[in-house]
Short mmCIF file of C-alpha atoms in Angstrom, two decimals:
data_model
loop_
_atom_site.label_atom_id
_atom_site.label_comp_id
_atom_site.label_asym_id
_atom_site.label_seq_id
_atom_site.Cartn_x
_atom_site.Cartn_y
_atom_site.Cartn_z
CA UNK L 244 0.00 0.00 0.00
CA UNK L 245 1.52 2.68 -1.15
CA UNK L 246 1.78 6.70 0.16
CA UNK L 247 -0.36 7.87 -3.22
CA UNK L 248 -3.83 5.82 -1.31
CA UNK L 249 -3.44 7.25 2.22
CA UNK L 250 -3.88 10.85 3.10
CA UNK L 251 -0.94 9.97 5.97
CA UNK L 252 2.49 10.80 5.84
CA UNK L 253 5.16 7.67 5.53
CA UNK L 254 7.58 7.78 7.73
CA UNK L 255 11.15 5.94 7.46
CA UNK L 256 11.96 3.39 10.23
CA UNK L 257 15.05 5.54 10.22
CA UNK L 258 13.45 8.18 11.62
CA UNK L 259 12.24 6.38 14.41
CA UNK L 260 13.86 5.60 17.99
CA UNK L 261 12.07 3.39 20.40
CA UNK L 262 12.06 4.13 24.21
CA UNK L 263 10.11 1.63 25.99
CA UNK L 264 7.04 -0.77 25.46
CA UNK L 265 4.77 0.68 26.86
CA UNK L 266 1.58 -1.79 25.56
CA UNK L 267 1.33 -5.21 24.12
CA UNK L 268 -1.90 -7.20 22.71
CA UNK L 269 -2.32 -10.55 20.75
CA UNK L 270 -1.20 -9.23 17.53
CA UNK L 271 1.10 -6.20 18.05
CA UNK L 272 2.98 -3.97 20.89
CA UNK L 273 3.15 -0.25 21.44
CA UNK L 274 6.42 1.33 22.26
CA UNK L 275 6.86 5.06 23.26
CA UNK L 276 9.60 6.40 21.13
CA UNK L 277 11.08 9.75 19.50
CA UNK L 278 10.29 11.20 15.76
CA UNK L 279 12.82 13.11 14.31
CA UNK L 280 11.87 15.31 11.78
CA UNK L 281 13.60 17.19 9.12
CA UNK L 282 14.05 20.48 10.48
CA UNK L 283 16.37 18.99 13.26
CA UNK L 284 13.65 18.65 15.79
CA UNK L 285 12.03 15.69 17.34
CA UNK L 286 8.66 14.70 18.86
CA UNK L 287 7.64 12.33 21.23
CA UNK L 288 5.24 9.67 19.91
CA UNK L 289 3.56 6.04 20.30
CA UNK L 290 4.34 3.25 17.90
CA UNK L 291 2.44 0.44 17.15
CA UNK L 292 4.23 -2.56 16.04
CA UNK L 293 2.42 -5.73 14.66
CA UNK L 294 4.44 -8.51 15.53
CA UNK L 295 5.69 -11.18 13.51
CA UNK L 296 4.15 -13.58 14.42
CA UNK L 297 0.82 -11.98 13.71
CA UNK L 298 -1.29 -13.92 10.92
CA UNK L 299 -2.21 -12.17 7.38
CA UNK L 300 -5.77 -11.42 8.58
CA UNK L 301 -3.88 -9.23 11.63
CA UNK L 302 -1.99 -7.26 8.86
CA UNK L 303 -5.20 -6.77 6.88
CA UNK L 304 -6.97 -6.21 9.88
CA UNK L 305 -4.13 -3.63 10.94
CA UNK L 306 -3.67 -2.28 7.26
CA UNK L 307 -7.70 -1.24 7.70
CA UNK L 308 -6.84 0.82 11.13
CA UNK L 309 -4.47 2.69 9.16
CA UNK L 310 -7.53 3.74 6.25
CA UNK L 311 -10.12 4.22 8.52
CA UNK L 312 -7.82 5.98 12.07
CA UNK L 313 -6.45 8.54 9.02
CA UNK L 314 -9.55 10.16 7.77
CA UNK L 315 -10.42 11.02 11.58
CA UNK L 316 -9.44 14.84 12.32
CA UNK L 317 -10.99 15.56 16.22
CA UNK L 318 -9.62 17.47 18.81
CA UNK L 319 -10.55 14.19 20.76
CA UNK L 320 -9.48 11.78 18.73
CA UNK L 321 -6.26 10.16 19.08
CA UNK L 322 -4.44 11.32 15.48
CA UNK L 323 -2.49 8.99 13.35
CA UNK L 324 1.02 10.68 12.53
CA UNK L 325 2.20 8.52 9.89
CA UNK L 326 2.73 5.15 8.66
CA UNK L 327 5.90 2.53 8.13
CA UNK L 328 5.02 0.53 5.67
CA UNK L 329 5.83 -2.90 5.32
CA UNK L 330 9.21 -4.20 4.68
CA UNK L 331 10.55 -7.97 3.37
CA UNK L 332 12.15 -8.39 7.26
CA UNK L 333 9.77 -6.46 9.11
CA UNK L 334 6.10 -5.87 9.34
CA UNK L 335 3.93 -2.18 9.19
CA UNK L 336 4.24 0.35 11.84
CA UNK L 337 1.66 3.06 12.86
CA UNK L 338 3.04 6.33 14.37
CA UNK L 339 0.27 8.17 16.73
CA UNK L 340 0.72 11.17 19.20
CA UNK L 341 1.86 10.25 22.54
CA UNK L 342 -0.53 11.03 25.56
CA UNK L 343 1.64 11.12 28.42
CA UNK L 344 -0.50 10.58 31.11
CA UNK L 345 -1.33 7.11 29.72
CA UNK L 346 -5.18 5.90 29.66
CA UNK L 347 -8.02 7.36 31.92
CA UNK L 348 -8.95 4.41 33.84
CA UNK L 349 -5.42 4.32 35.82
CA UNK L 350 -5.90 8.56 35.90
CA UNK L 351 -9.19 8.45 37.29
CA UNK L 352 -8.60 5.26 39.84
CA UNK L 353 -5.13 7.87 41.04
CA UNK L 354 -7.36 10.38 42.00
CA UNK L 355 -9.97 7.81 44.44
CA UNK L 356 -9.52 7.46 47.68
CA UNK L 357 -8.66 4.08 47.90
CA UNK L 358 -5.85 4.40 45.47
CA UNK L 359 -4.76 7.72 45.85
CA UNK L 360 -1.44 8.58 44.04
CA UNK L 361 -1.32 12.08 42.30
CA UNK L 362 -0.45 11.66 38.35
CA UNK L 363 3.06 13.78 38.17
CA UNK L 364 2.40 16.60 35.59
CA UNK L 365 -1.39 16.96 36.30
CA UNK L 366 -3.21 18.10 38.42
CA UNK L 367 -5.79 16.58 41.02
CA UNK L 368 -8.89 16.01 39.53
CA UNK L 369 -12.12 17.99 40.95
CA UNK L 370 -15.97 17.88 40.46
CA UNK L 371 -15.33 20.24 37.39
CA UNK L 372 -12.77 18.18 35.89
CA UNK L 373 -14.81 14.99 35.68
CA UNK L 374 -17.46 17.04 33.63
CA UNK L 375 -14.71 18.22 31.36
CA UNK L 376 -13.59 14.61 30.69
CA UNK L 377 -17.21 13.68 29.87
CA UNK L 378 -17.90 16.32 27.68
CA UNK L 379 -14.34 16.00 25.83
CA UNK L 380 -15.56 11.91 25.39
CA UNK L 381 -18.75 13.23 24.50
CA UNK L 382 -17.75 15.48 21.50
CA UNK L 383 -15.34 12.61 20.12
CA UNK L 384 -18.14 10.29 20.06
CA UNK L 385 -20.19 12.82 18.65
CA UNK L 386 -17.30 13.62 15.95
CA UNK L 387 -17.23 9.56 15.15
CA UNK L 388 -20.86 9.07 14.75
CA UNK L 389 -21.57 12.00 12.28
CA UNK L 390 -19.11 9.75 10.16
CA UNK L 391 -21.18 6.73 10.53
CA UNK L 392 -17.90 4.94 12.85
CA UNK L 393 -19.22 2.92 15.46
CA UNK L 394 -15.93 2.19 17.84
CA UNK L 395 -17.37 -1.44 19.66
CA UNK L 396 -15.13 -0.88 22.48
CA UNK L 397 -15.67 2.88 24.22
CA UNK L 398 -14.07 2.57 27.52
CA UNK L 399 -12.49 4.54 30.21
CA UNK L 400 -9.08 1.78 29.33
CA UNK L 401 -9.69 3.61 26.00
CA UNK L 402 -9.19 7.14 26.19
CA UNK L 403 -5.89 8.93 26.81
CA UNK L 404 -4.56 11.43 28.77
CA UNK L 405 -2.58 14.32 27.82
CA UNK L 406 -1.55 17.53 29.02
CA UNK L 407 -3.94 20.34 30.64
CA UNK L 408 -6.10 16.90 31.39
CA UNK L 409 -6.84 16.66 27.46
CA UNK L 410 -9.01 13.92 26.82
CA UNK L 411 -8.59 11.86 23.41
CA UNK L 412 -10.29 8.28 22.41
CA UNK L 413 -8.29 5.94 20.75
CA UNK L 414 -8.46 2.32 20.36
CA UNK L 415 -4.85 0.13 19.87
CA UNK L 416 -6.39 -2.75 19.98
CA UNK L 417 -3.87 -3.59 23.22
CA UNK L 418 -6.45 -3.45 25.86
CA UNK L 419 -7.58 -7.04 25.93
CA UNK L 420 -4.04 -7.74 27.57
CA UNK L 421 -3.48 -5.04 30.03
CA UNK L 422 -7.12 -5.50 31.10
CA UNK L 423 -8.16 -9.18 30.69
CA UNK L 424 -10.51 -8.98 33.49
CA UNK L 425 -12.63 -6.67 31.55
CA UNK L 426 -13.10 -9.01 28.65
CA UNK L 427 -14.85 -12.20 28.31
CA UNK L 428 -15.04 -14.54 26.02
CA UNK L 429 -19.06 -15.61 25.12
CA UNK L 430 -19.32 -18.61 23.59
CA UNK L 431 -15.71 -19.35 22.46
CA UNK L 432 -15.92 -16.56 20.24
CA UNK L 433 -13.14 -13.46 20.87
CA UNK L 434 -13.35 -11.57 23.98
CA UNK L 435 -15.48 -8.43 24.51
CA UNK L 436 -15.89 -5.86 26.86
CA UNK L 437 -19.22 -7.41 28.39
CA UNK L 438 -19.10 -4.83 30.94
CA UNK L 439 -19.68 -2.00 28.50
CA UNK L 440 -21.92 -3.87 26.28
CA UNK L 441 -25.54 -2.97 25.67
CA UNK L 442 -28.36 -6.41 25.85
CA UNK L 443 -28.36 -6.31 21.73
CA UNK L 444 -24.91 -6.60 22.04
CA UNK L 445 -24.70 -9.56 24.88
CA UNK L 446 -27.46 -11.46 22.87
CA UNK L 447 -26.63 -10.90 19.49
CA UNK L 448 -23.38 -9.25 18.93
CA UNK L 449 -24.94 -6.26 17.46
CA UNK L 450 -22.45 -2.95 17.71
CA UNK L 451 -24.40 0.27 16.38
CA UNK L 452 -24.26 4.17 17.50
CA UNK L 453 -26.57 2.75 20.18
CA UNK L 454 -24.68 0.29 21.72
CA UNK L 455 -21.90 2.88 21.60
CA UNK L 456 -24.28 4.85 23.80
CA UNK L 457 -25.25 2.50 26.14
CA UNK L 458 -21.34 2.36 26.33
CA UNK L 459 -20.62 5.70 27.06
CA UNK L 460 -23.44 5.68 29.71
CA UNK L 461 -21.06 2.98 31.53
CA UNK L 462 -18.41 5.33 30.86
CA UNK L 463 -19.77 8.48 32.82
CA UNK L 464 -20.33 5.80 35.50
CA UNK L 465 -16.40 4.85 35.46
CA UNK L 466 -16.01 8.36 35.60
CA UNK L 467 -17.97 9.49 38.28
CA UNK L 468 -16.84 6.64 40.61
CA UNK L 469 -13.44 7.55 39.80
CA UNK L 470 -12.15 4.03 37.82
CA UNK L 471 -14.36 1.56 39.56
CA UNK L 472 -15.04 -1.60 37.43
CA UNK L 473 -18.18 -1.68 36.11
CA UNK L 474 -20.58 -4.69 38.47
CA UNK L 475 -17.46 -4.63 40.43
CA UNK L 476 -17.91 -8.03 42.81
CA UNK L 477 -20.26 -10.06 40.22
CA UNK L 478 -18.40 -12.58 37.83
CA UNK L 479 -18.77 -11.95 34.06
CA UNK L 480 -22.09 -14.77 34.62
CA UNK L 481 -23.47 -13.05 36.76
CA UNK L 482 -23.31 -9.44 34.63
CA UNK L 483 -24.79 -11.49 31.87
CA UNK L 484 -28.00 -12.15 33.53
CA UNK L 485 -28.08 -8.87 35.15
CA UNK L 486 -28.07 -7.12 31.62
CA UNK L 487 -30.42 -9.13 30.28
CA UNK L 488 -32.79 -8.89 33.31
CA UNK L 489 -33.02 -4.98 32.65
CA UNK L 490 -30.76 -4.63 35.91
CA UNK L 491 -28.69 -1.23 35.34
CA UNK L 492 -25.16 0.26 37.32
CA UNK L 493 -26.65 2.87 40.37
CA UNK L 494 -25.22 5.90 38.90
CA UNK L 495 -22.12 6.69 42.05
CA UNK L 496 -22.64 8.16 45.29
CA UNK L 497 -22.81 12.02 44.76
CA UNK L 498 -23.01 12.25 41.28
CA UNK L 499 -24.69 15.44 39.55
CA UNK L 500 -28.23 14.47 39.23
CA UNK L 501 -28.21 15.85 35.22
CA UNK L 502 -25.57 13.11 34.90
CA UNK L 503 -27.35 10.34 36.30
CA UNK L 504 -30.42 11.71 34.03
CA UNK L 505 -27.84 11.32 31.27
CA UNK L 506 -26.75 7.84 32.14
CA UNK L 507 -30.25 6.48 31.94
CA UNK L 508 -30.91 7.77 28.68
CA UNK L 509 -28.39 5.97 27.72
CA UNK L 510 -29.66 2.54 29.53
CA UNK L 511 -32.60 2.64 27.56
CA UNK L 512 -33.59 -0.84 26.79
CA UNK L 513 -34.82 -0.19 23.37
CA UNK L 514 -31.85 1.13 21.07
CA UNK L 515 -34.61 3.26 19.24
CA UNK L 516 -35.42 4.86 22.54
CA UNK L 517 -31.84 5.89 24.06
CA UNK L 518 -30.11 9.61 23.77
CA UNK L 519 -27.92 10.21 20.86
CA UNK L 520 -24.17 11.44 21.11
CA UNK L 521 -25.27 15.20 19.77
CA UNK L 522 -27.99 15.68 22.55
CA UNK L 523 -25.87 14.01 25.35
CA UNK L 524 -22.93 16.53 23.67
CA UNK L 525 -25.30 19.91 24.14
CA UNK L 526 -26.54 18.77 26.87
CA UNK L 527 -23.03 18.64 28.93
CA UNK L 528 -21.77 21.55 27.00
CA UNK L 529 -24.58 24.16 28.82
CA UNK L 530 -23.66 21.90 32.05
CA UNK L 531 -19.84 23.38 31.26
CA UNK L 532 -20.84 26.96 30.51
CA UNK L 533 -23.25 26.97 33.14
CA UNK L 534 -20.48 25.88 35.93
CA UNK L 535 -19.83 27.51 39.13
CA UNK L 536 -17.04 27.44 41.57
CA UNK L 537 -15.23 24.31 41.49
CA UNK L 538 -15.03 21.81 44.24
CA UNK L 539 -12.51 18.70 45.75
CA UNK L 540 -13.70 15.15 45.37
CA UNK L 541 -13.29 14.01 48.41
CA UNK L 542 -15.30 15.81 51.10
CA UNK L 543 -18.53 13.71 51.64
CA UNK L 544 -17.59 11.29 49.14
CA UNK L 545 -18.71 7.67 49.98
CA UNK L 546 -16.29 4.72 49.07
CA UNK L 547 -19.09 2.20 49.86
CA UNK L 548 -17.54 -1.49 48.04
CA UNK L 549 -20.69 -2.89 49.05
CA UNK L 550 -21.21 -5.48 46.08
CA UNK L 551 -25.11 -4.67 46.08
CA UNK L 552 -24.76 -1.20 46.51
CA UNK L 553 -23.40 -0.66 42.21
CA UNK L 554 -26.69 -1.62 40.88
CA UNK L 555 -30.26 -0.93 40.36
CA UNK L 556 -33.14 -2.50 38.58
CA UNK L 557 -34.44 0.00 36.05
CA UNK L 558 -38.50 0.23 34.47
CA UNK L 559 -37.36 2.20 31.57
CA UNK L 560 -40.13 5.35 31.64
CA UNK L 561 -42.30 2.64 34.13
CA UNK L 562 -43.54 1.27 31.01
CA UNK L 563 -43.58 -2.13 29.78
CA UNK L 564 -42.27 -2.41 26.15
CA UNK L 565 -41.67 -5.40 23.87
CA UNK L 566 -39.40 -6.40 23.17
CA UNK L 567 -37.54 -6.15 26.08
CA UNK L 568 -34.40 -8.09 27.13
CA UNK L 569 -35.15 -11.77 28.41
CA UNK L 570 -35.27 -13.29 32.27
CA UNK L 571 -32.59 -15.41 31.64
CA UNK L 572 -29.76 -15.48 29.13
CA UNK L 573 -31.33 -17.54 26.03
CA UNK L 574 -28.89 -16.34 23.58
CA UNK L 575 -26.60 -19.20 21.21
CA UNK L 576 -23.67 -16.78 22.14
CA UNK L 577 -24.23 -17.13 26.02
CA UNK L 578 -25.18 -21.07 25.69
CA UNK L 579 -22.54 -21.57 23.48
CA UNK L 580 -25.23 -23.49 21.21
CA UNK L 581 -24.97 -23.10 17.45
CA UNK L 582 -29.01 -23.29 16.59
CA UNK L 583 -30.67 -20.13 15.37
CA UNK L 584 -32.38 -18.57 18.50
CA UNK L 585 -30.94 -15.10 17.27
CA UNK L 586 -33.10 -15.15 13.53
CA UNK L 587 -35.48 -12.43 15.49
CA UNK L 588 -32.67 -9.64 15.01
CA UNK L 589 -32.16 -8.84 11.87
CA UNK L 590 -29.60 -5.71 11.28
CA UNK L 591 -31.92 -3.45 10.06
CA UNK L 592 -30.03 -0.01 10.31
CA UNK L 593 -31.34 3.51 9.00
CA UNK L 594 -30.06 6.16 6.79
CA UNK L 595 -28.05 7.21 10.06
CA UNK L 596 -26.85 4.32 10.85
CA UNK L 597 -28.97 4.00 13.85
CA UNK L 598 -31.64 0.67 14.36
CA UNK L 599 -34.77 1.80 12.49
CA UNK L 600 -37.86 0.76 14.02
CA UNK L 601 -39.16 -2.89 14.00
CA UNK L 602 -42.36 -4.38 14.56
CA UNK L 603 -42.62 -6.08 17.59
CA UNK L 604 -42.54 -10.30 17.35
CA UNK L 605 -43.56 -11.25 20.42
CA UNK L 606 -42.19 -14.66 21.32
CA UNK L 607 -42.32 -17.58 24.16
CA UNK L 608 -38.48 -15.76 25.43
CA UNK L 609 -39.58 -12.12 26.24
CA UNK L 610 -41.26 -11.48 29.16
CA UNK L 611 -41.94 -7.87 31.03
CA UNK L 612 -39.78 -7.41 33.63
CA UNK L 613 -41.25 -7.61 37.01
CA UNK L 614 -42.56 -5.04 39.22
#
């Protein structure tokens, strides 16, 4: 693949000097390492290596990052530098900015109580700053779904940190490794981030701007309770049935009541019905203007690790709806049964690329969920 089909600078490997490893996944590392450039200068950057052991499908698969990460231009939106292309002895390189403060789970779990160790170079975090990291996620997600990109995998382990507490998503594709107890693996298929994932998603494997919502709703809650894992005391089993029983996270002890609003828009059990990224985007945006004097975490902050205490059985609106997820987990993909329970959902997306509207099949598996 040539320079002429990507709108990305390629780099030389000469150019490059690696520093450390600072990331590795099944297919390919990240190293933090130095750019010179031409004028004599040098930047600091992240490179991601595939490795060479990594099958053809993981260079296609890698080669596809490269088209897609390129065309992105976001304030928070990790941006793609430049390319290495492949070589006879050595495999394709991708060249990003480097976020020094590394991801925003291990910023936010610094700044709790329990783990408190201040981030050198930035500065604790207060109520203010968790609504400017929600808003900054926010506008990225908004910037990814005007171009039809649904990311799968929105996370707090996901998003960077850089200076001035600069928020930016990005995706490496190394978090399975650093963070295996957030994935499971349904079904003997690949692991996913069940933690994050919408009940389309846990039943059928369906990824759309919706479940990217529902996602970012269990972001603001990772946010807000400062890096907590998501059902934090249930086994991966037991989060199954509790998303499929309509059984929501409790938004975190003293968080802004417009974010918990927020939150359950985004819980919504039908994907027709949740908020989209440019409402939840306004809606934190007057939040931000509208801010007053700024305030610690910590006073009157409860660090309750009560396992019952993270979540909540939700009604929707207090109506019942069909169809609505099922009492216990039915799917092939959570049985690990290859018959065709999952013909029902058909992907059916609109002009948007949101779920249009289906009628309602009622069948002998949904069931309203009990008072």
């Amino acid at each position: 693949m040539g320079d002429d089909v990507l709108p990305v600078p390629v780099l030389s490997r000469d150019t490059l000097i690696f520093v450390q490893e600072i990331g590795e996944g099944c297919f390919g590392k990240v190293f933090k390492g130095v750019l010179k450039k031409e004028n004599g200068t040098s930047d600091v950057v992240a490179i991601k290596v595939l490795k060479e052991t990594a099958s053809r499908q993981a260079e296609d698969d890698f080669m596809r990052e490269v088209e897609i990460v390129s065309a992105f231009r976001h304030e928070n939106i990790l941006s793609l530098l430049g390319i290495v292309l492949k070589e006879s002895t050595s495999r394709p390189w991708m060249v990003f900015e480097f976020m020094p403060h590394g991801d925003l789970a291990e910023v936010l779990r610094s700044n709790s109580r329990q783990f408190w160790k201040p981030v050198p170079g930035l500065k604790s975090l207060t109520k203010n700053s968790l609504l400017k990291i929600a808003l900054q996620i926010a506008g990225g997600m908004k910037y990814l779904a005007a171009q039809r990109f649904v990311h799968n995998d929105l996370a707090c382990r996901n998003c960077l940190v850089g200076s001035e507490l600069t928020v930016k998503i990005a995706d490496f594709g190394m978090s399975r490794d650093v963070y295996t107890c957030d994935y499971y693996r349904i079904g003997g298929s690949k692991p996913v981030p069940l933690r994050w994932m919408s009940p389309e998603s846990v039943m059928y494997r369906r990824f759309t701007l919706e479940s990217d919502i529902w996602s970012y709703g269990v972001v603001l809650w990772e946010i807000y309770s400062l890096g907590k894992q998501p059902y934090y005391g249930l086994n991966n089993e037991e989060v199954v049935k509790m998303i499929l029983q309509g059984i929501i996270l409790l938004p975190p002890e003293n968080c802004p009541p417009f974010i918990c609003d927020i939150m359950k828009e985004c819980w919504k059990t039908e994907p027709k019905d949740r908020i989209i990224f440019n409402d939840v985007y306004d809606r934190l945006k007057k939040s931000w203007k509208e801010r007053e004097g700024d305030e610690p975490l910590f006073p009157g902050t409860n660090n309750n690790n009560n396992n019952e205490s993270n979540v909540i059985t939700t009604r929707d609106s207090g109506k019942i709806s069909c169809p609505r997820p099922p009492l216990f987990p039915v799917s092939p993909l959570i049985n690990n049964n290859n018959n065709n329970n999952n013909n029902e959902c058909n992907d059916i997306l609109d002009a948007d690329n949101y779920l249009a509207p289906q009628a309602t099949q009622i069948n002998e598996y949904i069931h309203p969920l009990p008072d």
